[in-house]
mmCIF file of C-alpha atoms in Angstrom:
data_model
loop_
_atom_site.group_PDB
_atom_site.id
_atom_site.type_symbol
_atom_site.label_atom_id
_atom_site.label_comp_id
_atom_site.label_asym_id
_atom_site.label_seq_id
_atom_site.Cartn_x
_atom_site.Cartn_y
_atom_site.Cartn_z
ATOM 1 C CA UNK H 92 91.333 199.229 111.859
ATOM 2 C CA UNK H 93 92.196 196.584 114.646
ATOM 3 C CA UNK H 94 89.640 197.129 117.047
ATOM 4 C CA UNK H 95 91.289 195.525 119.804
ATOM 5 C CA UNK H 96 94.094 197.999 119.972
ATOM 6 C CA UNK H 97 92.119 200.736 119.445
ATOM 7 C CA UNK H 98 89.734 199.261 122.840
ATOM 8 C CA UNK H 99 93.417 199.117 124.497
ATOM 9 C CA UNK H 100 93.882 203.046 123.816
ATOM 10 C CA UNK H 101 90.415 204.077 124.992
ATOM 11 C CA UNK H 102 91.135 202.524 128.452
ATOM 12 C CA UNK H 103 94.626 204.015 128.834
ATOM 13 C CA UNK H 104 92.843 207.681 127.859
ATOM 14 C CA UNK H 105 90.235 206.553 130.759
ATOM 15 C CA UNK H 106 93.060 205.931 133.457
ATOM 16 C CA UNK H 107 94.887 209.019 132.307
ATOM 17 C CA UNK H 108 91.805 211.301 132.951
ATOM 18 C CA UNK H 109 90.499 209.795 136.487
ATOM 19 C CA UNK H 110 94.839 209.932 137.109
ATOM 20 C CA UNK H 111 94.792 213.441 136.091
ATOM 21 C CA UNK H 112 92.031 214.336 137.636
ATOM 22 C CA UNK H 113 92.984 213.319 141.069
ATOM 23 C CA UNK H 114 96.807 214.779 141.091
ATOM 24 C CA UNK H 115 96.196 217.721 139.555
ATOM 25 C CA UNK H 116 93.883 219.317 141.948
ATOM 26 C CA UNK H 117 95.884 220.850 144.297
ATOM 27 C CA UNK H 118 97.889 222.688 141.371
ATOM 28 C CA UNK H 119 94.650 224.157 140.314
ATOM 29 C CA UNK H 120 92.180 225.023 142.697
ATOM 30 C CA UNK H 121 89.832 227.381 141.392
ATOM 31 C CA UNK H 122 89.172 224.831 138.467
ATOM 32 C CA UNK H 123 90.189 221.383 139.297
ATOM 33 C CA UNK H 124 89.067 220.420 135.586
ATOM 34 C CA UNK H 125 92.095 222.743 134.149
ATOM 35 C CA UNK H 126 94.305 219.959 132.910
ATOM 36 C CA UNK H 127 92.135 217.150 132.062
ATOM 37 C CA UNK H 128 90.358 219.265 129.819
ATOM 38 C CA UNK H 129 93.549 219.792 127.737
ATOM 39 C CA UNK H 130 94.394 216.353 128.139
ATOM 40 C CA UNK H 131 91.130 215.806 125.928
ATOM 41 C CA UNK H 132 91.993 218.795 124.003
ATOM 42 C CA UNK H 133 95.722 216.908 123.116
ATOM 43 C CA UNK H 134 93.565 213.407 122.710
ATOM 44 C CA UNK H 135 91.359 215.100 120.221
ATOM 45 C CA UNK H 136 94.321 215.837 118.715
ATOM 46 C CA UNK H 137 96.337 213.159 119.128
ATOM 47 C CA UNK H 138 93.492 211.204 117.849
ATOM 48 C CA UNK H 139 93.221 213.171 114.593
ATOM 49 C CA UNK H 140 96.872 212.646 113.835
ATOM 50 C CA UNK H 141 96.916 209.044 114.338
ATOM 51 C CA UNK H 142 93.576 208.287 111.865
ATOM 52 C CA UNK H 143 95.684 210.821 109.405
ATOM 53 C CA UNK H 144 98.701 208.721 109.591
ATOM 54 C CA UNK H 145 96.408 205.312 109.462
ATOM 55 C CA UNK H 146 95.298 206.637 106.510
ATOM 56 C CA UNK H 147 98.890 207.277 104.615
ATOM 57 C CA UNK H 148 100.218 204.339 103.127
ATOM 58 C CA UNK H 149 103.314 203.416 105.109
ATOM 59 C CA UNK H 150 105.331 202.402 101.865
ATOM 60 C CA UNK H 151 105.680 206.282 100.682
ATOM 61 C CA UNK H 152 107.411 207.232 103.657
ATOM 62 C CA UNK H 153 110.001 204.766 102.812
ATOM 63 C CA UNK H 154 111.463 207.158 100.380
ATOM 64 C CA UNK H 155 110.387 210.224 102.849
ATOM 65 C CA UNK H 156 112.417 208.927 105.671
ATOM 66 C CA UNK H 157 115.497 210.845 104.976
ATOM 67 C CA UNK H 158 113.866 214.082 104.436
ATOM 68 C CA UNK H 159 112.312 213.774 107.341
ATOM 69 C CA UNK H 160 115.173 212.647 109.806
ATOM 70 C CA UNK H 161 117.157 215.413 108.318
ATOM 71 C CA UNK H 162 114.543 217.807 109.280
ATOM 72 C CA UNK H 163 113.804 216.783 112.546
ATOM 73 C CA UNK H 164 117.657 217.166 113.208
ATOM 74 C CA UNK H 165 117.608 221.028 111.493
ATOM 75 C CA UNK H 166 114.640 221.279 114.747
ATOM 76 C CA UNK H 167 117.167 219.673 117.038
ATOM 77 C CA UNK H 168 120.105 222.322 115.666
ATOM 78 C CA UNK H 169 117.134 225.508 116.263
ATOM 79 C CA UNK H 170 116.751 224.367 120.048
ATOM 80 C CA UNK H 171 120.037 224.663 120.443
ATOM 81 C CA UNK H 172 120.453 228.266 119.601
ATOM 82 C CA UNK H 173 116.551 229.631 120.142
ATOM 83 C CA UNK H 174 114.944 227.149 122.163
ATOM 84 C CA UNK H 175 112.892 227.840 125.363
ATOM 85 C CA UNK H 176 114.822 227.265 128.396
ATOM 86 C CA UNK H 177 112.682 225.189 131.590
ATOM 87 C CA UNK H 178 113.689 224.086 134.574
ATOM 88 C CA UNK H 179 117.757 224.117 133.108
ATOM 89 C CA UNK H 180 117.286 222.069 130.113
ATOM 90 C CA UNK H 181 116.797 223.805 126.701
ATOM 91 C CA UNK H 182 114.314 221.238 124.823
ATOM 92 C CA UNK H 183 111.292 223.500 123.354
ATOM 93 C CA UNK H 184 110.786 226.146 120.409
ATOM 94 C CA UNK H 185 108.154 228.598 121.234
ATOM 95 C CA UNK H 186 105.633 228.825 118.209
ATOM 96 C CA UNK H 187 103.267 231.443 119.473
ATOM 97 C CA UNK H 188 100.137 229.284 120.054
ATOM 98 C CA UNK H 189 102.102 226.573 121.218
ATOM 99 C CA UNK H 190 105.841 224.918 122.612
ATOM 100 C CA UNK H 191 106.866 222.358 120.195
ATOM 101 C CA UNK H 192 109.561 219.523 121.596
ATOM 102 C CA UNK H 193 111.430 218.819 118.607
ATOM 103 C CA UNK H 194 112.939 215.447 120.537
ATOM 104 C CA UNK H 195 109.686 213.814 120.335
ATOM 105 C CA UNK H 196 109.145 213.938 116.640
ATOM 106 C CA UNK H 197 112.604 213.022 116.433
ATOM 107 C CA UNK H 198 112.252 209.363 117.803
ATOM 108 C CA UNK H 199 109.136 208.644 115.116
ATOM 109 C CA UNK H 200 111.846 209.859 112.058
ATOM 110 C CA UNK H 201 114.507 207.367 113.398
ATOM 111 C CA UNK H 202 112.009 204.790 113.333
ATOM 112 C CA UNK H 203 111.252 205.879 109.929
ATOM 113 C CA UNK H 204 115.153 205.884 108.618
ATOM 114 C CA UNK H 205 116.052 202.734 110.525
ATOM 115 C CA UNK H 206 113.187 200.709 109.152
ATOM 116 C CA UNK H 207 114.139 201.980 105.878
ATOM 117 C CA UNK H 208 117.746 201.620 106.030
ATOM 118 C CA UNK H 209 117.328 197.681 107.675
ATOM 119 C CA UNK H 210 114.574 197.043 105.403
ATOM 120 C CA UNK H 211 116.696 197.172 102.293
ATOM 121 C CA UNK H 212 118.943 194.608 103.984
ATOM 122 C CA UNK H 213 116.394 191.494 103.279
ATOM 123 C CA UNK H 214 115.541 189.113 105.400
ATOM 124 C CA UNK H 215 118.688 187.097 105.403
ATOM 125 C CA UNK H 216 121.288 187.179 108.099
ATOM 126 C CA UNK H 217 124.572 188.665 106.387
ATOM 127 C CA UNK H 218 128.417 187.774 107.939
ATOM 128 C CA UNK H 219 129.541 189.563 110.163
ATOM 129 C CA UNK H 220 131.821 191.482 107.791
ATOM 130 C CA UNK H 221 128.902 192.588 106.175
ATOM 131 C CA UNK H 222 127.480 193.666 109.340
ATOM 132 C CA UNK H 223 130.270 196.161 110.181
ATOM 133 C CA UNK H 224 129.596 199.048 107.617
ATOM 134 C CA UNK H 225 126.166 198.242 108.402
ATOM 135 C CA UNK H 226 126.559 198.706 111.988
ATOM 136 C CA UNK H 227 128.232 201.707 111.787
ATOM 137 C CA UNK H 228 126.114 203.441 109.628
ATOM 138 C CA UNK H 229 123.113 202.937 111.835
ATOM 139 C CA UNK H 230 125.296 203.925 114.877
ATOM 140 C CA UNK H 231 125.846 207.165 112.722
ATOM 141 C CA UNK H 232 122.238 207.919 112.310
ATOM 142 C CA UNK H 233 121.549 207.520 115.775
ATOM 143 C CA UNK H 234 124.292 209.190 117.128
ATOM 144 C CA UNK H 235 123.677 212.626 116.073
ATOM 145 C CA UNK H 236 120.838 213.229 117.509
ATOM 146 C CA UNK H 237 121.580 211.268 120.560
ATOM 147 C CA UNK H 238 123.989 213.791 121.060
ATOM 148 C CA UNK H 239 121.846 216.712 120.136
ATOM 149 C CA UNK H 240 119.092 215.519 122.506
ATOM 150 C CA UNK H 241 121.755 214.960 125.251
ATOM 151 C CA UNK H 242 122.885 218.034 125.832
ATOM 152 C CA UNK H 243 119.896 219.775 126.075
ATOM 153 C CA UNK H 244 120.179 217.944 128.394
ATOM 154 C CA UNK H 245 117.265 215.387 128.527
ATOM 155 C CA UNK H 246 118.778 212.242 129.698
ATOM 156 C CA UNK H 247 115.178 210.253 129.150
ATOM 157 C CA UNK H 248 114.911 211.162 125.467
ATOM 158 C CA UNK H 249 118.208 210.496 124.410
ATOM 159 C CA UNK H 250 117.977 206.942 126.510
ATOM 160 C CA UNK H 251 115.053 205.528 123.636
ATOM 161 C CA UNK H 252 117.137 206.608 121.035
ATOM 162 C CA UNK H 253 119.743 204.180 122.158
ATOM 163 C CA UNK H 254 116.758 202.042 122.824
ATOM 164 C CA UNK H 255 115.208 202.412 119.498
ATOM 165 C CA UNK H 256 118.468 201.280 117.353
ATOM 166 C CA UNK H 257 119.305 198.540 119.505
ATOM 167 C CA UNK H 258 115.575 197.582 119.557
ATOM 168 C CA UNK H 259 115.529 197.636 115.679
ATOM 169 C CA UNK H 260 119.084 195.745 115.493
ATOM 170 C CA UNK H 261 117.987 192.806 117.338
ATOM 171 C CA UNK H 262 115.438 192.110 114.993
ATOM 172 C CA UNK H 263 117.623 192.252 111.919
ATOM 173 C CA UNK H 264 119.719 190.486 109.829
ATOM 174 C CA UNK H 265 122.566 191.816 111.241
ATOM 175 C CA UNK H 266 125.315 189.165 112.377
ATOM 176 C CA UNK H 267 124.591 187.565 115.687
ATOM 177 C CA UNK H 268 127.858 187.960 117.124
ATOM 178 C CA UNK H 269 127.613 191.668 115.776
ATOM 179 C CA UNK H 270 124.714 192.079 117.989
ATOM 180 C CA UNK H 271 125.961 190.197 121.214
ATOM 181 C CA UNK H 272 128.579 192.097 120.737
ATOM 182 C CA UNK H 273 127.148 195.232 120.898
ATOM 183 C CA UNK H 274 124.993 193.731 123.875
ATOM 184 C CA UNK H 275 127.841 193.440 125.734
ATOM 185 C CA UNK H 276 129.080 196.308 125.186
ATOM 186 C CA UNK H 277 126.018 198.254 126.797
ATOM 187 C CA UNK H 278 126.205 195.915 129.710
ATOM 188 C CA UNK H 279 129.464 196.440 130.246
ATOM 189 C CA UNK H 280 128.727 200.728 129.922
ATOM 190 C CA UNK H 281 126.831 200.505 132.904
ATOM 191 C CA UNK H 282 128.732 198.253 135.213
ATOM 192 C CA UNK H 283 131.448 200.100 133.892
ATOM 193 C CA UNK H 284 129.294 203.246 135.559
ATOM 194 C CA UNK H 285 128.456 201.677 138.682
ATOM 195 C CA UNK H 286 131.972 200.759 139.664
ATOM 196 C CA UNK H 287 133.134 204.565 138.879
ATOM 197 C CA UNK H 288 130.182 205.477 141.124
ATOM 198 C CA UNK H 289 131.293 203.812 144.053
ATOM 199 C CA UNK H 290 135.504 203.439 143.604
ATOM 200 C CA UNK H 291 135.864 206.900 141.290
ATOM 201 C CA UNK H 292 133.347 209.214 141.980
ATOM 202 C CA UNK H 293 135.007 212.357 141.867
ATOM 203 C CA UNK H 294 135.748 211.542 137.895
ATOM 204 C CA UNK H 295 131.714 211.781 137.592
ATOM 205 C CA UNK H 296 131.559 215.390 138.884
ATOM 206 C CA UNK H 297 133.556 216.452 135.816
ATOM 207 C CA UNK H 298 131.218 214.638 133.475
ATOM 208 C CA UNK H 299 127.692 215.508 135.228
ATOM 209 C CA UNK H 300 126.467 218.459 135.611
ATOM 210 C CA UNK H 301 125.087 218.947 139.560
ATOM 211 C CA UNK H 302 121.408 218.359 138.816
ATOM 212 C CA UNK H 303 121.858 214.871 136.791
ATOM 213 C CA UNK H 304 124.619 214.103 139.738
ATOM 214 C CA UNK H 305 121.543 214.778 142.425
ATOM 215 C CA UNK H 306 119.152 212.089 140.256
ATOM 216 C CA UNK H 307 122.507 210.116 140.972
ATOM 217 C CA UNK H 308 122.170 210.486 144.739
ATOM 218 C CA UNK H 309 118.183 210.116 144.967
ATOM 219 C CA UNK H 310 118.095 207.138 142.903
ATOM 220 C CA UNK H 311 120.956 205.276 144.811
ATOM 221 C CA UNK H 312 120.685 207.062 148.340
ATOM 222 C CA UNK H 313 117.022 208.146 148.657
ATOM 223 C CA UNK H 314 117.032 207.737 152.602
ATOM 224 C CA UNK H 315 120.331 209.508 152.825
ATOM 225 C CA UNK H 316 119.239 212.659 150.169
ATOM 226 C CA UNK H 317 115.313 212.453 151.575
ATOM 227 C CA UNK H 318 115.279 216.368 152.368
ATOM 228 C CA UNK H 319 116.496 217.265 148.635
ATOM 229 C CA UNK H 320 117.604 214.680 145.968
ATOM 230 C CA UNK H 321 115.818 212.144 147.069
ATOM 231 C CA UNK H 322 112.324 213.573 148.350
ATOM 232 C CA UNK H 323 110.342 213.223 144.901
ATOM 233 C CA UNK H 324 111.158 209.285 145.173
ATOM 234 C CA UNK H 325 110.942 208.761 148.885
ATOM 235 C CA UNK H 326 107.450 210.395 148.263
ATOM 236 C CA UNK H 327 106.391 208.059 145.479
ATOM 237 C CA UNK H 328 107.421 205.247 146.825
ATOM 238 C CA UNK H 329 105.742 205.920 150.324
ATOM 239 C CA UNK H 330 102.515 206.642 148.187
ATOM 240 C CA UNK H 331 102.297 203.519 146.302
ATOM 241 C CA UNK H 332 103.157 201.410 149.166
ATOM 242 C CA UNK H 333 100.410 203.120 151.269
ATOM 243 C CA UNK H 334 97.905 201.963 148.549
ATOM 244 C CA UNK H 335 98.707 198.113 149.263
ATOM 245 C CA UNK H 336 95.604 195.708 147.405
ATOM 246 C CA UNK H 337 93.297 197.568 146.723
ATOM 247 C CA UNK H 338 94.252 201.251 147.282
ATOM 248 C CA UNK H 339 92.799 204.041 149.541
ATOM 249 C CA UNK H 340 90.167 204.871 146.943
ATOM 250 C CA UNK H 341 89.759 207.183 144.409
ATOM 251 C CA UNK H 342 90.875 210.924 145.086
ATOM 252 C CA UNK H 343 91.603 209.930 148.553
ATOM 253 C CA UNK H 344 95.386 209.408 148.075
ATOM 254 C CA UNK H 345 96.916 211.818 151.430
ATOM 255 C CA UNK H 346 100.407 211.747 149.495
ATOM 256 C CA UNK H 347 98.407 212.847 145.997
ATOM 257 C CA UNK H 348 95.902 214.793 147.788
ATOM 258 C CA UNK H 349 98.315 216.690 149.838
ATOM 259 C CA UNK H 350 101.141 217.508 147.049
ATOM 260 C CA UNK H 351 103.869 215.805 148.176
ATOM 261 C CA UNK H 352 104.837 214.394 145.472
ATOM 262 C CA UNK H 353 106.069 217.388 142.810
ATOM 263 C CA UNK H 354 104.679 216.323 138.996
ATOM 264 C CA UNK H 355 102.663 213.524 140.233
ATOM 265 C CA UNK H 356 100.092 214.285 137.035
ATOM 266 C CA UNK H 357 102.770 214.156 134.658
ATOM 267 C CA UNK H 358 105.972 212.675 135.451
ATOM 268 C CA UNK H 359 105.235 210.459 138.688
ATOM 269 C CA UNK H 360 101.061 209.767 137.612
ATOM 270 C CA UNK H 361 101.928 206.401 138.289
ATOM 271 C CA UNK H 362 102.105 206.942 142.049
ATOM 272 C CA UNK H 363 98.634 208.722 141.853
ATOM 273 C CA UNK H 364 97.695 204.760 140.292
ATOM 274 C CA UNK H 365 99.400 203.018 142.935
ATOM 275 C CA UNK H 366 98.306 205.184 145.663
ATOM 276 C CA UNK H 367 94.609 205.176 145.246
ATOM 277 C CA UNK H 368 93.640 202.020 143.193
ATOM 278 C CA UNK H 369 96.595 199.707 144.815
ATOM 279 C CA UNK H 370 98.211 196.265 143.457
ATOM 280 C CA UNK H 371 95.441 195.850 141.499
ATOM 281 C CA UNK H 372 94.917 198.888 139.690
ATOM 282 C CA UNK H 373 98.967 199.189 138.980
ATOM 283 C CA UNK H 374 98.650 195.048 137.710
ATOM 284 C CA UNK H 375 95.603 196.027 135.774
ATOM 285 C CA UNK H 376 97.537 198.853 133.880
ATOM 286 C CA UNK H 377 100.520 197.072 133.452
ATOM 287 C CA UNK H 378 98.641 194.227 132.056
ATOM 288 C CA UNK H 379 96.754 196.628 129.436
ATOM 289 C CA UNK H 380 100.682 198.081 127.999
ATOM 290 C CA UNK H 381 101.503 194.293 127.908
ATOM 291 C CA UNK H 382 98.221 193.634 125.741
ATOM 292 C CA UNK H 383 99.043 196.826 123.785
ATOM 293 C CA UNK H 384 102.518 195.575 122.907
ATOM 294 C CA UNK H 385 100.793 191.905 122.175
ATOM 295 C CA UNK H 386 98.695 193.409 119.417
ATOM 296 C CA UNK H 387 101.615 195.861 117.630
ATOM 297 C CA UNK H 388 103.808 191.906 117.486
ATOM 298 C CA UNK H 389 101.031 190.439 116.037
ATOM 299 C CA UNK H 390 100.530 193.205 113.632
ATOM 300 C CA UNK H 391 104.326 193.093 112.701
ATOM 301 C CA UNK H 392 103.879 189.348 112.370
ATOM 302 C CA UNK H 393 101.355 189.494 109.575
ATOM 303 C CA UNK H 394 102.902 192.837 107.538
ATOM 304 C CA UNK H 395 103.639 191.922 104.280
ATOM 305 C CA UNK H 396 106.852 194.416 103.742
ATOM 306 C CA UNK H 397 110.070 194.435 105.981
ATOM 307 C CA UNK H 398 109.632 198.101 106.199
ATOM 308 C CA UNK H 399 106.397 197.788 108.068
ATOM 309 C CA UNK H 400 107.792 195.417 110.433
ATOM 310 C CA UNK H 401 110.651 197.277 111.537
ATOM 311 C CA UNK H 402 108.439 200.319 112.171
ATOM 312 C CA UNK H 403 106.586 198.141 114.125
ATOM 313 C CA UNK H 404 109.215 196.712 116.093
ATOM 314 C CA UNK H 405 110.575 200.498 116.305
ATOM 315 C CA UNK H 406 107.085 201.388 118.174
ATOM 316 C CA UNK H 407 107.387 198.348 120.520
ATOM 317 C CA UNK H 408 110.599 199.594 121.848
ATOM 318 C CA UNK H 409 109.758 203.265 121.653
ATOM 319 C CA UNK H 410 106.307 202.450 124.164
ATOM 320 C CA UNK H 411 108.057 199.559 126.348
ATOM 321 C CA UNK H 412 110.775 201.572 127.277
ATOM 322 C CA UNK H 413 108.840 204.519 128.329
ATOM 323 C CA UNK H 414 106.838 202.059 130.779
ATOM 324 C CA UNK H 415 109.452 200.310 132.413
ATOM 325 C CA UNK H 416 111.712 203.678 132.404
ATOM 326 C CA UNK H 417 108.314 205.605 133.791
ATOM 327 C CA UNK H 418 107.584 202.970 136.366
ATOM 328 C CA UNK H 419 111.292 201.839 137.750
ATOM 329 C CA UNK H 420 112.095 205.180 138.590
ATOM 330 C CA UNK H 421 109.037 205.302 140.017
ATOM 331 C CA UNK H 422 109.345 202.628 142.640
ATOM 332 C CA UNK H 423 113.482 203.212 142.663
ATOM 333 C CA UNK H 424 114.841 200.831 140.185
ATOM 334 C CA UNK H 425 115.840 203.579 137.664
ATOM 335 C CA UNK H 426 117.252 206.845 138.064
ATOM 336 C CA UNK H 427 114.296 209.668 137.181
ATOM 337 C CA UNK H 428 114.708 210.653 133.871
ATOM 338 C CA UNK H 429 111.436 212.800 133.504
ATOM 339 C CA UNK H 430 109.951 210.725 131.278
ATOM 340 C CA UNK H 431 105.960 210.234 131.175
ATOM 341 C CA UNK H 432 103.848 207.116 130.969
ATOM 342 C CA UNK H 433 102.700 206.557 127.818
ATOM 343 C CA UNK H 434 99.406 207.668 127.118
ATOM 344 C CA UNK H 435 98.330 208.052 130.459
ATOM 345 C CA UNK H 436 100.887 211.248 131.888
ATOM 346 C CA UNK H 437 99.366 214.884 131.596
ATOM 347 C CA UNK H 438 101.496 216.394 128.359
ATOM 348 C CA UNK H 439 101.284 217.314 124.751
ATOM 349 C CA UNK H 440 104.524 216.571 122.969
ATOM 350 C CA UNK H 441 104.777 212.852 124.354
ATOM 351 C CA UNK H 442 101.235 211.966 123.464
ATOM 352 C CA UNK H 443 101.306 213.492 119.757
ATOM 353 C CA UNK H 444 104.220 211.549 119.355
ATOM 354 C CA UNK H 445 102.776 208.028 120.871
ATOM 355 C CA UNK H 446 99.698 208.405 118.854
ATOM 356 C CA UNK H 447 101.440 209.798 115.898
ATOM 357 C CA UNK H 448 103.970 206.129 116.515
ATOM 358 C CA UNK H 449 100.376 204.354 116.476
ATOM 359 C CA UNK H 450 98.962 205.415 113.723
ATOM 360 C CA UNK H 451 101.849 203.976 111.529
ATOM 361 C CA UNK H 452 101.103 200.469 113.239
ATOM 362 C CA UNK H 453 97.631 201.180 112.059
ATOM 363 C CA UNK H 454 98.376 201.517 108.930
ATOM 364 C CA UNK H 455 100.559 198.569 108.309
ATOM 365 C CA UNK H 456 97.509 196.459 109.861
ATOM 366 C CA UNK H 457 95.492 198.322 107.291
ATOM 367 C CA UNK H 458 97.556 197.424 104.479
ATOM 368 C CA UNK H 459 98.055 193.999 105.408
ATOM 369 C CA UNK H 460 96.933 191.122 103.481
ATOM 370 C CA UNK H 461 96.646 187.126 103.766
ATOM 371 C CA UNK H 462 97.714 185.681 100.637
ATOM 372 C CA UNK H 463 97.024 181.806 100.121
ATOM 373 C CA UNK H 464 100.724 180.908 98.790
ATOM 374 C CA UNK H 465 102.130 183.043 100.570
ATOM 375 C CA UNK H 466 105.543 182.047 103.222
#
């Protein structure tokens, strides 16, 4: 197994406990341990999960992928009429020991279909005729449980779907101009969005619902919505600038320490980074995702099959979007979408599935070989 990557992983489970640690306490007093000892527990399994997956040989799942994408949207169809309800989104089925997130698992069988489905395709660009059936059947694939995801609602989820498929398509031998147009398309979507915002607003009320309209407000107007909408950002932000070079040392963070910031060990851990370990601890995390993604490329770049480079590719847009979502909303360049850093936020579900995602770039690195002809 690439021993680099699996250095990178150790590191980010180190900065997720000493994270965890530190924001957590004031949730738990009577045992400030509570949570990072089932952050272990869900590394342990995690861990498991990812060697089992390492293990399987990638090239079986390539006739498994629709079995499983069809199952994981059956999962999606059950929250929808018995899942757990939290905080006004419906996203969880309640399995006794355990709340499963369906979503999650969801992302790793797109991978799996997309791969599978772009795979078969060849390496050679095709017209852009040829790229329209194409097109639209991924589009197909990915829309339904885009859909399903969205109205649960869960805004963040639904987000690296889109991410995923376009991710996967700009990789592919679909048509260039198929895939600048599509580009364009999402580019114009959210200018398209911004100018409704501030010349139309009243035609967003009847497509939000109030609480995604108040992530409106606090990401645009945190200064104006401080005392409600806004407060969980305001906080954040305050916290991480308060931390300046070097940071106000660990578990010494007043904004961590003191709870103003709500889900700082899961949603907003990054803050509980900034805060007490500074410029340099945020550069020094941001520069271990960047060395993560630099390994999974060069993995892709030495697979022998098609299929284990897309999945590859599939996992470098299903991690870098969940860092740059996790930390612009963070500091105020994205709206907060509840999404957690990978690897390093307090939560089961999201780390399963990142290790789970990792274990199938393990074991295209596994089965990867250097032939001497070979192009």
């Amino acid at each position: 197994m690439d021993t680099n990557l699996l250095v990178l992983i150790g590191i980010l489970f180190i900065f997720s406990l000493l994270a965890i640690y530190s924001g957590s306490g004031q949730y738990v007093q009577e045992d400030p341990l509570f949570f990072v000892k089932r952050q272990v527990m869900w590394y342990v399994v995690g861990t498991a999960l990812m060697l089992l997956v390492a293990y399987f040989d990638y090239e079986l799942l390539d006739r498994l992928s629709i079995f499983l994408y069809v199952g994981g949207i059956a999962f999606l169809f059950l929250v929808h009429f018995f899942g757990v309800t939290k905080n006004g989104s419906q996203r969880w089925i309640d399995l006794g020991v355990m709340e499963l997130q369906p979503s999650e698992f969801m992302k790793i069988f797109l991978i799996l279909l997309l791969a599978s489905h772009l795979s078969r395709m060849g390496s050679e660009r095709i017209s852009f005729k040829a790229s329209i059936p194409v097109t639209l059947k991924i589009a197909g694939y990915s829309l339904l449980p885009f859909s399903l995801i969205l109205i649960q609602p869960d805004l963040g989820s639904s987000l690296i779907i889109v991410t995923i498929t376009l991710t996967l398509i700009l990789v592919s031998s679909i048509s260039r101009k198929m895939i600048g147009i599509l580009v364009t398309g999402m580019i114009s979507l959210v200018a398209a969005f911004l100018v409704i915002y501030q010349s139309y607003y009243d035609v967003l009320t009847k497509v939000f619902k109030p609480h995604q309209l108040g992530r409106i407000y606090g990401w645009l107007n945190p200064n104006e919505f401080s005392s409600d909408y806004g407060y969980q950002l305001k906080q954040a932000v305050t916290g991480i600038g308060s931390g300046q070079l070097t940071g106000s040392g660990y578990n010494q963070g007043v904004q961590v320490q003191n709870g103003s910031i709500p889900e700082v060990h899961t949603d907003f851990i990054f803050a509980v980074i900034g805060e007490e370990f500074g410029f340099l601890g945020t550069s020094l995390l941001i520069s271990i995702y960047f060395l993560l993604i630099y390994r999974i490329i060069i993995i892709a770049l030495s697979a022998n099959h098609l299929f284990g480079i897309y999945i590859c590719v599939g996992t470098i847009g299903l991690l870098t979007f969940q860092v740059f979502q996790n930390i612009a909303m963070t500091i105020g360049l994205m709206p907060i979408t509840g999404l957690a850093l990978p690897l390093v936020s307090y939560g089961g579900s999201a780390l399963l599935t990142n290790m789970i995602a990792l274990g199938l770039v393990f074991s295209v690195q596994m089965r990867s070989k250097n032939y001497l002809f070979s192009n």
